[in-house]
Coordinates of C-alpha atoms in Angstrom, one line a residue:
X25 CA 98.2 92.6 117.6
X26 CA 95.2 94.9 118.1
X27 CA 96.9 98.2 118.5
X28 CA 97.7 101.3 116.4
X29 CA 100.3 100.1 114.0
X30 CA 102.5 102.9 112.6
X31 CA 103.4 100.7 109.7
X32 CA 99.9 100.4 108.3
X33 CA 99.3 101.4 104.7
X34 CA 96.9 104.2 104.1
X35 CA 97.5 103.9 100.4
X36 CA 95.8 100.5 100.3
X37 CA 92.8 101.8 102.3
X38 CA 92.4 104.7 99.9
X39 CA 92.4 102.3 97.1
X40 CA 89.9 100.0 98.7
X41 CA 87.5 102.9 99.4
X42 CA 87.9 104.4 96.0
X43 CA 87.3 101.1 94.3
X44 CA 84.2 100.7 96.5
X45 CA 83.0 104.0 95.2
X46 CA 83.1 105.7 98.6
X47 CA 84.4 109.0 97.3
X48 CA 82.4 109.2 94.1
X49 CA 78.9 108.5 93.0
X50 CA 78.1 105.4 95.1
X51 CA 75.3 105.9 97.5
X52 CA 75.6 102.4 99.0
X53 CA 77.0 103.7 102.3
X54 CA 74.5 106.5 102.6
X55 CA 72.0 106.3 105.4
X56 CA 68.5 107.5 104.5
X57 CA 67.3 110.6 106.4
X58 CA 63.9 110.8 107.9
X59 CA 61.1 111.7 105.4
X60 CA 60.3 115.0 107.3
X61 CA 63.7 116.7 107.9
X62 CA 63.9 119.0 110.9
X63 CA 65.4 122.5 110.8
X64 CA 69.1 122.4 110.2
X65 CA 71.4 123.9 112.7
X66 CA 75.1 124.7 112.8
X67 CA 77.2 122.3 115.0
X68 CA 79.6 123.9 117.4
X69 CA 82.9 124.3 115.6
X70 CA 86.2 122.6 116.6
X71 CA 89.6 123.9 115.5
X72 CA 92.3 121.6 114.1
X73 CA 95.6 123.0 115.2
X74 CA 98.1 120.1 115.1
X75 CA 96.8 117.3 112.8
X76 CA 97.5 117.6 109.1
X77 CA 95.6 114.5 107.9
X78 CA 92.0 115.7 108.2
X79 CA 89.8 118.8 108.2
X80 CA 86.3 119.5 109.3
X81 CA 84.2 122.2 107.6
X82 CA 80.9 123.2 109.2
X83 CA 77.6 124.0 107.4
X84 CA 74.0 124.2 108.7
X85 CA 72.9 120.7 109.4
X86 CA 76.1 118.9 108.4
X87 CA 79.9 118.7 108.6
X88 CA 82.2 118.0 105.7
X89 CA 85.1 115.8 106.8
X90 CA 88.1 115.7 104.5
X91 CA 90.7 113.0 105.0
X92 CA 94.0 113.5 103.1
X93 CA 96.6 111.1 101.7
X94 CA 99.7 113.2 101.8
X95 CA 102.4 110.6 101.3
X96 CA 104.8 110.5 98.3
X97 CA 103.4 113.6 96.7
X98 CA 99.8 112.2 96.6
X99 CA 96.9 114.6 97.0
X100 CA 93.9 112.2 97.3
X101 CA 91.1 113.3 99.5
X102 CA 88.1 111.4 100.8
X103 CA 85.0 113.3 101.8
X104 CA 82.4 112.2 104.3
X105 CA 79.3 114.2 105.2
X106 CA 78.3 114.0 108.8
X107 CA 74.6 114.9 108.6
X108 CA 72.3 115.5 111.6
X109 CA 69.6 112.9 112.2
X110 CA 66.4 114.1 110.6
X111 CA 68.1 116.5 108.2
X112 CA 68.3 115.8 104.5
X113 CA 71.8 115.5 103.0
X114 CA 72.6 118.6 100.9
X115 CA 71.5 118.0 97.3
X116 CA 74.6 119.8 95.9
X117 CA 76.8 117.1 97.6
X118 CA 74.9 114.1 96.2
X119 CA 77.0 111.0 95.8
X120 CA 79.2 111.5 98.9
X121 CA 79.0 109.0 101.7
X122 CA 76.8 110.1 104.6
X123 CA 77.2 109.4 108.3
X124 CA 74.1 110.2 110.4
X125 CA 75.0 112.0 113.6
X126 CA 75.2 111.6 116.5
X127 CA 76.5 108.1 115.9
X128 CA 74.9 105.8 118.5
X129 CA 76.7 102.5 117.6
X130 CA 80.2 102.1 116.2
X131 CA 82.6 99.4 115.3
X132 CA 86.4 100.1 115.6
X133 CA 89.5 98.1 114.7
X134 CA 92.3 99.9 116.6
X135 CA 93.1 100.3 120.2
X136 CA 93.4 104.0 119.6
X137 CA 89.8 104.2 118.5
X138 CA 88.8 102.8 121.8
X139 CA 90.9 105.4 123.6
X140 CA 89.3 108.1 121.4
X141 CA 85.8 106.9 122.4
X142 CA 86.8 106.9 126.1
X143 CA 88.2 110.4 125.8
X144 CA 84.9 111.6 124.2
X145 CA 82.8 109.8 126.9
X146 CA 81.2 107.4 124.4
X147 CA 83.0 104.1 124.9
X148 CA 79.6 102.5 125.7
X149 CA 78.6 103.1 122.0
X150 CA 81.2 100.6 120.8
X151 CA 79.6 97.4 119.6
X152 CA 82.5 95.9 117.6
X153 CA 86.2 95.8 118.1
X154 CA 89.0 94.4 116.0
X155 CA 90.1 91.9 118.6
X156 CA 88.5 91.3 122.0
X157 CA 91.9 90.2 123.4
X158 CA 93.6 93.6 123.2
X159 CA 91.2 95.8 125.1
X160 CA 91.9 97.8 128.3
X161 CA 88.9 100.0 128.5
X162 CA 86.7 98.8 131.5
X163 CA 83.6 99.9 129.7
X164 CA 84.4 98.0 126.5
X165 CA 85.5 94.9 128.5
X166 CA 82.3 95.0 130.4
X167 CA 80.4 95.1 127.1
X168 CA 82.4 92.1 125.8
X169 CA 81.6 90.1 128.9
X170 CA 77.9 91.0 128.5
X171 CA 77.9 89.9 124.8
X172 CA 77.2 93.5 123.7
X173 CA 80.6 94.0 122.0
X174 CA 81.6 91.5 119.3
X175 CA 84.9 90.8 117.6
X176 CA 84.9 92.0 114.0
X177 CA 88.5 91.5 112.8
X178 CA 91.0 93.8 111.3
X179 CA 91.6 95.2 107.8
X180 CA 91.5 92.4 105.2
X181 CA 90.2 90.0 107.9
X182 CA 87.1 92.0 108.7
X183 CA 84.1 89.8 109.4
X184 CA 81.6 91.4 107.1
X185 CA 78.7 89.3 108.3
X186 CA 79.3 90.3 112.0
X187 CA 79.6 94.0 111.1
X188 CA 76.4 93.9 108.9
X189 CA 74.5 92.1 111.7
X190 CA 75.3 94.8 114.2
X191 CA 74.8 97.6 111.6
X192 CA 76.8 100.3 113.3
X193 CA 76.5 103.9 112.3
X194 CA 80.1 103.8 111.2
X195 CA 83.1 101.5 111.0
X196 CA 86.3 103.3 111.9
X197 CA 89.1 101.4 110.0
X198 CA 92.8 101.1 109.7
X199 CA 94.4 99.5 106.6
X200 CA 96.7 96.6 106.0
X201 CA 99.4 96.9 103.3
X202 CA 98.4 93.4 101.9
X203 CA 94.7 94.0 102.0
X204 CA 92.9 93.3 98.7
X205 CA 91.3 96.2 96.8
X206 CA 87.6 96.6 97.4
X207 CA 87.7 94.8 100.8
X208 CA 85.1 97.2 102.2
X209 CA 82.7 97.2 99.3
X210 CA 80.5 94.6 100.9
X211 CA 80.0 96.9 103.9
X212 CA 79.5 100.1 102.0
X213 CA 76.9 98.3 99.7
X214 CA 75.1 97.2 102.9
X215 CA 74.8 100.9 103.9
X216 CA 77.6 100.9 106.5
X217 CA 80.0 103.9 106.2
X218 CA 83.7 103.0 106.5
X219 CA 85.7 105.9 107.8
X220 CA 89.6 105.7 107.6
X221 CA 91.7 106.9 110.5
X222 CA 95.2 108.0 109.5
X223 CA 96.5 109.3 112.8
X224 CA 99.7 107.2 112.5
X225 CA 100.8 109.4 109.6
X226 CA 101.0 112.5 111.8
X227 CA 104.4 113.9 112.5
X228 CA 103.7 115.1 116.1
X229 CA 102.2 113.4 119.2
X230 CA 99.6 116.2 119.5
X231 CA 98.8 115.9 115.8
X232 CA 98.1 112.2 116.2
X233 CA 96.0 112.6 119.3
X234 CA 94.0 115.5 117.8
X235 CA 92.2 112.9 115.6
X236 CA 90.0 112.5 118.7
X237 CA 88.2 115.7 117.4
X238 CA 86.9 113.6 114.5
X239 CA 85.4 111.3 117.1
X240 CA 83.9 114.3 118.8
X241 CA 82.2 115.4 115.6
X242 CA 80.8 111.9 115.0
X243 CA 79.0 111.9 118.3
X244 CA 78.1 115.6 118.5
X245 CA 80.5 116.3 121.4
X246 CA 82.7 118.8 119.5
X247 CA 82.9 121.3 122.4
X248 CA 83.5 118.7 125.1
X249 CA 86.3 117.1 123.2
X250 CA 87.8 120.5 122.2
X251 CA 88.0 121.6 125.9
X252 CA 89.6 118.3 127.0
X253 CA 92.1 118.3 124.2
X254 CA 93.1 121.9 124.8
X255 CA 93.9 121.0 128.4
X256 CA 95.9 118.0 127.3
X257 CA 97.8 120.1 124.7
X258 CA 98.6 122.8 127.2
X259 CA 100.1 120.1 129.5
X260 CA 102.1 118.6 126.7
X261 CA 103.5 122.0 125.6
X262 CA 104.5 122.8 129.2
X263 CA 106.4 119.5 129.5
X264 CA 108.0 119.9 126.1
X265 CA 109.4 123.3 127.1
X266 CA 111.0 121.7 130.2
X267 CA 112.4 118.8 128.2
X268 CA 113.8 120.8 125.4
X269 CA 115.5 123.2 127.7
X270 CA 117.1 120.6 129.9
X271 CA 120.8 121.2 130.7
X272 CA 121.8 117.8 129.2
X273 CA 120.7 115.8 126.2
X274 CA 121.4 112.1 126.8
X275 CA 121.9 109.9 123.7
X276 CA 119.3 107.3 123.1
X277 CA 118.6 104.3 120.9
X278 CA 115.1 102.9 120.3
X279 CA 113.5 99.6 119.5
X280 CA 115.1 96.2 118.9
X281 CA 116.2 94.3 115.7
X282 CA 113.6 92.0 114.2
X283 CA 114.8 89.2 111.9
X284 CA 118.1 91.0 111.2
X285 CA 116.6 94.4 110.6
X286 CA 116.6 97.2 113.2
X287 CA 113.6 99.4 112.7
X288 CA 114.1 102.9 114.3
X289 CA 111.7 105.9 114.2
X290 CA 112.3 108.1 111.2
X291 CA 113.0 111.8 111.9
X292 CA 109.5 112.9 110.7
X293 CA 107.6 110.5 112.9
X294 CA 105.7 111.4 116.0
X295 CA 108.0 109.2 118.0
X296 CA 111.0 111.1 117.0
X297 CA 109.1 114.3 118.0
X298 CA 108.6 112.7 121.4
X299 CA 112.4 112.3 121.7
X300 CA 113.1 115.9 120.7
X301 CA 110.5 117.2 123.1
X302 CA 111.9 115.1 125.9
X303 CA 115.4 116.6 125.4
X304 CA 117.0 113.5 123.9
X305 CA 119.9 113.3 121.5
X306 CA 118.5 111.0 118.8
X307 CA 120.9 110.1 116.0
X308 CA 118.2 109.8 113.3
X309 CA 116.3 112.9 114.3
X310 CA 116.9 114.7 111.0
X311 CA 116.0 111.8 108.6
X312 CA 112.9 112.0 106.4
X313 CA 109.8 109.9 106.7
X314 CA 106.9 109.5 109.1
X315 CA 107.3 105.7 109.8
X316 CA 110.4 103.7 110.5
X317 CA 113.9 103.3 109.0
X318 CA 114.8 99.8 108.2
X319 CA 118.5 99.5 109.1
X320 CA 121.0 96.7 109.5
X321 CA 122.4 95.7 112.9
X322 CA 125.8 96.9 111.7
X323 CA 124.4 100.4 110.8
X324 CA 122.9 100.9 114.3
X325 CA 125.6 99.2 116.4
X326 CA 128.1 102.1 116.5
X327 CA 125.4 104.4 117.9
X328 CA 123.9 101.7 120.1
X329 CA 127.2 100.9 121.8
X330 CA 127.6 104.4 123.2
X331 CA 124.0 105.4 123.8
X332 CA 123.1 106.5 127.3
X333 CA 119.6 105.1 127.3
X334 CA 117.8 102.3 125.4
X335 CA 114.0 102.9 125.0
X336 CA 111.0 101.0 123.6
X337 CA 112.5 97.5 123.5
X338 CA 109.3 95.7 122.4
X339 CA 108.3 92.3 123.8
X340 CA 110.9 91.9 126.5
X341 CA 110.4 92.3 130.2
X342 CA 113.8 91.9 131.8
X343 CA 117.6 92.3 131.2
X344 CA 117.7 88.5 130.8
X345 CA 115.1 88.7 128.0
X346 CA 117.3 91.3 126.2
X347 CA 120.4 89.2 126.5
X348 CA 118.5 86.1 125.3
X349 CA 117.6 88.0 122.1
X350 CA 121.3 88.6 121.2
X351 CA 124.3 88.2 123.4
X352 CA 125.9 91.3 121.8
X353 CA 123.4 93.5 123.5
X354 CA 125.2 92.9 126.8
X355 CA 128.1 95.0 125.4
X356 CA 125.9 98.1 125.0
X357 CA 126.5 100.9 127.4
X358 CA 122.8 101.2 128.3
X359 CA 122.7 97.5 129.1
X360 CA 125.8 97.7 131.4
X361 CA 124.4 100.8 133.2
X362 CA 120.9 99.4 133.7
X363 CA 119.4 102.2 131.4
X364 CA 116.9 100.0 129.7
X365 CA 113.3 101.3 129.7
X366 CA 110.3 99.7 128.1
X367 CA 106.7 100.9 127.7
X368 CA 105.1 97.8 129.3
X369 CA 104.3 98.9 132.8
X370 CA 100.5 98.8 132.2
X371 CA 99.8 95.3 130.8
X372 CA 96.5 93.7 131.9
X373 CA 95.5 90.1 132.6
X374 CA 94.8 89.6 128.8
X375 CA 98.3 90.7 127.9
X376 CA 97.0 94.0 126.4
X377 CA 99.4 96.9 126.7
X378 CA 97.6 100.1 127.7
X379 CA 100.5 102.1 126.2
X380 CA 98.9 101.4 122.8
X381 CA 95.4 102.3 124.0
X382 CA 95.1 105.1 126.5
X383 CA 98.7 106.2 125.8
X384 CA 97.6 107.3 122.3
X385 CA 95.3 109.9 123.9
X386 CA 97.7 110.9 126.7
X387 CA 100.9 112.0 125.0
X388 CA 101.6 114.3 127.9
X389 CA 101.9 111.3 130.3
X390 CA 104.3 109.5 127.8
X391 CA 106.4 112.7 127.5
X392 CA 106.5 113.0 131.3
X393 CA 107.8 109.4 131.5
X394 CA 110.5 110.2 129.0
X395 CA 111.6 113.3 130.8
X396 CA 111.8 111.5 134.1
X397 CA 113.9 108.7 132.4
X398 CA 116.3 111.1 130.6
X399 CA 116.4 113.9 133.2
X400 CA 115.9 112.5 136.7
X401 CA 114.8 115.1 139.2
X402 CA 113.7 117.6 136.5
X403 CA 110.0 116.9 137.2
X404 CA 108.3 116.5 140.6
X405 CA 108.1 112.8 141.6
X406 CA 109.9 109.9 140.0
X407 CA 107.2 107.3 139.3
X408 CA 106.6 106.3 135.7
X409 CA 103.2 105.7 134.3
X410 CA 103.6 103.7 131.0
X411 CA 107.3 102.9 131.2
X412 CA 109.4 100.8 133.5
X413 CA 113.1 100.1 134.0
X414 CA 114.0 96.5 133.0
X415 CA 115.7 94.6 135.8

């Protein structure tokens, strides 16, 4: 599915890019500057407050983007130079990949990247998407209908010929755990920078959404994106203060078993942080890890039987769908009390779930939904935006 998968493997992407020479001496993905460089200027600075996976350092005429792989004690760092059009790349940074800014055409593989472009006001600059089926953005869908936006595939399935033909200023990539090393070398050799997005490794919803500031830097809209994000963050913090100080803390379970394994958010994941900020009592809140815990049905069942609310049930749309998955679910307290809530209120005619697209850039709206579910009456109004109660 074309969405932001929290189970993607950044390690393989780092391996692919390193094998392709993207962080070393290869100049294959560098875009040549104009012969007569203009005077360099310093771009407006943005401040990274929540994200831990990237950094932007500012210099006259260019930005230095650092992307970190912080898992399992690793300290790998990829560097990309965002160089203003008409300015020569700094000689002292020779060998690093160069992205000419402002980027006018981009290919993206994740729903979140589309949402980031929408947030920055540059969705019309997208010329390639991972899958044309899973798109909600009206601007991008219009481009698809007009033939201006093409499908380019995802991770190891990237259509190199399609990407090279459109020659975007950057391909923003996710990774697949099974992707072969060097999968992006064809693109970097063709002069197309491949920029990895590791938002899914962040431990907080705001940290994940703050990756939009990297999009702002790519298109020279740092200040606009900073202002909008600051407003979003203020809204989220206000809601989190309400949720955390609620008088009750309902117990919850999340997700649904898949082929005998019940994957639940690890305590260090941004989803577990959503639960804490919403004032939920989540059994696995103190576990380690930023992804999911793979548990047996038997390990989750004692908690699930007594949980007040069941959230994030995946590809089900009714109580009947839940019972059809496993008759034992009908014994759960949340099932018997109609406390089943799924994030599928906003599904379009193509079957694309906007929770995975615009929701990635509006954690405040997701948090508001969770607070309304867990603490009815605590917020004004009772309508949900991304979630709905299963009937």
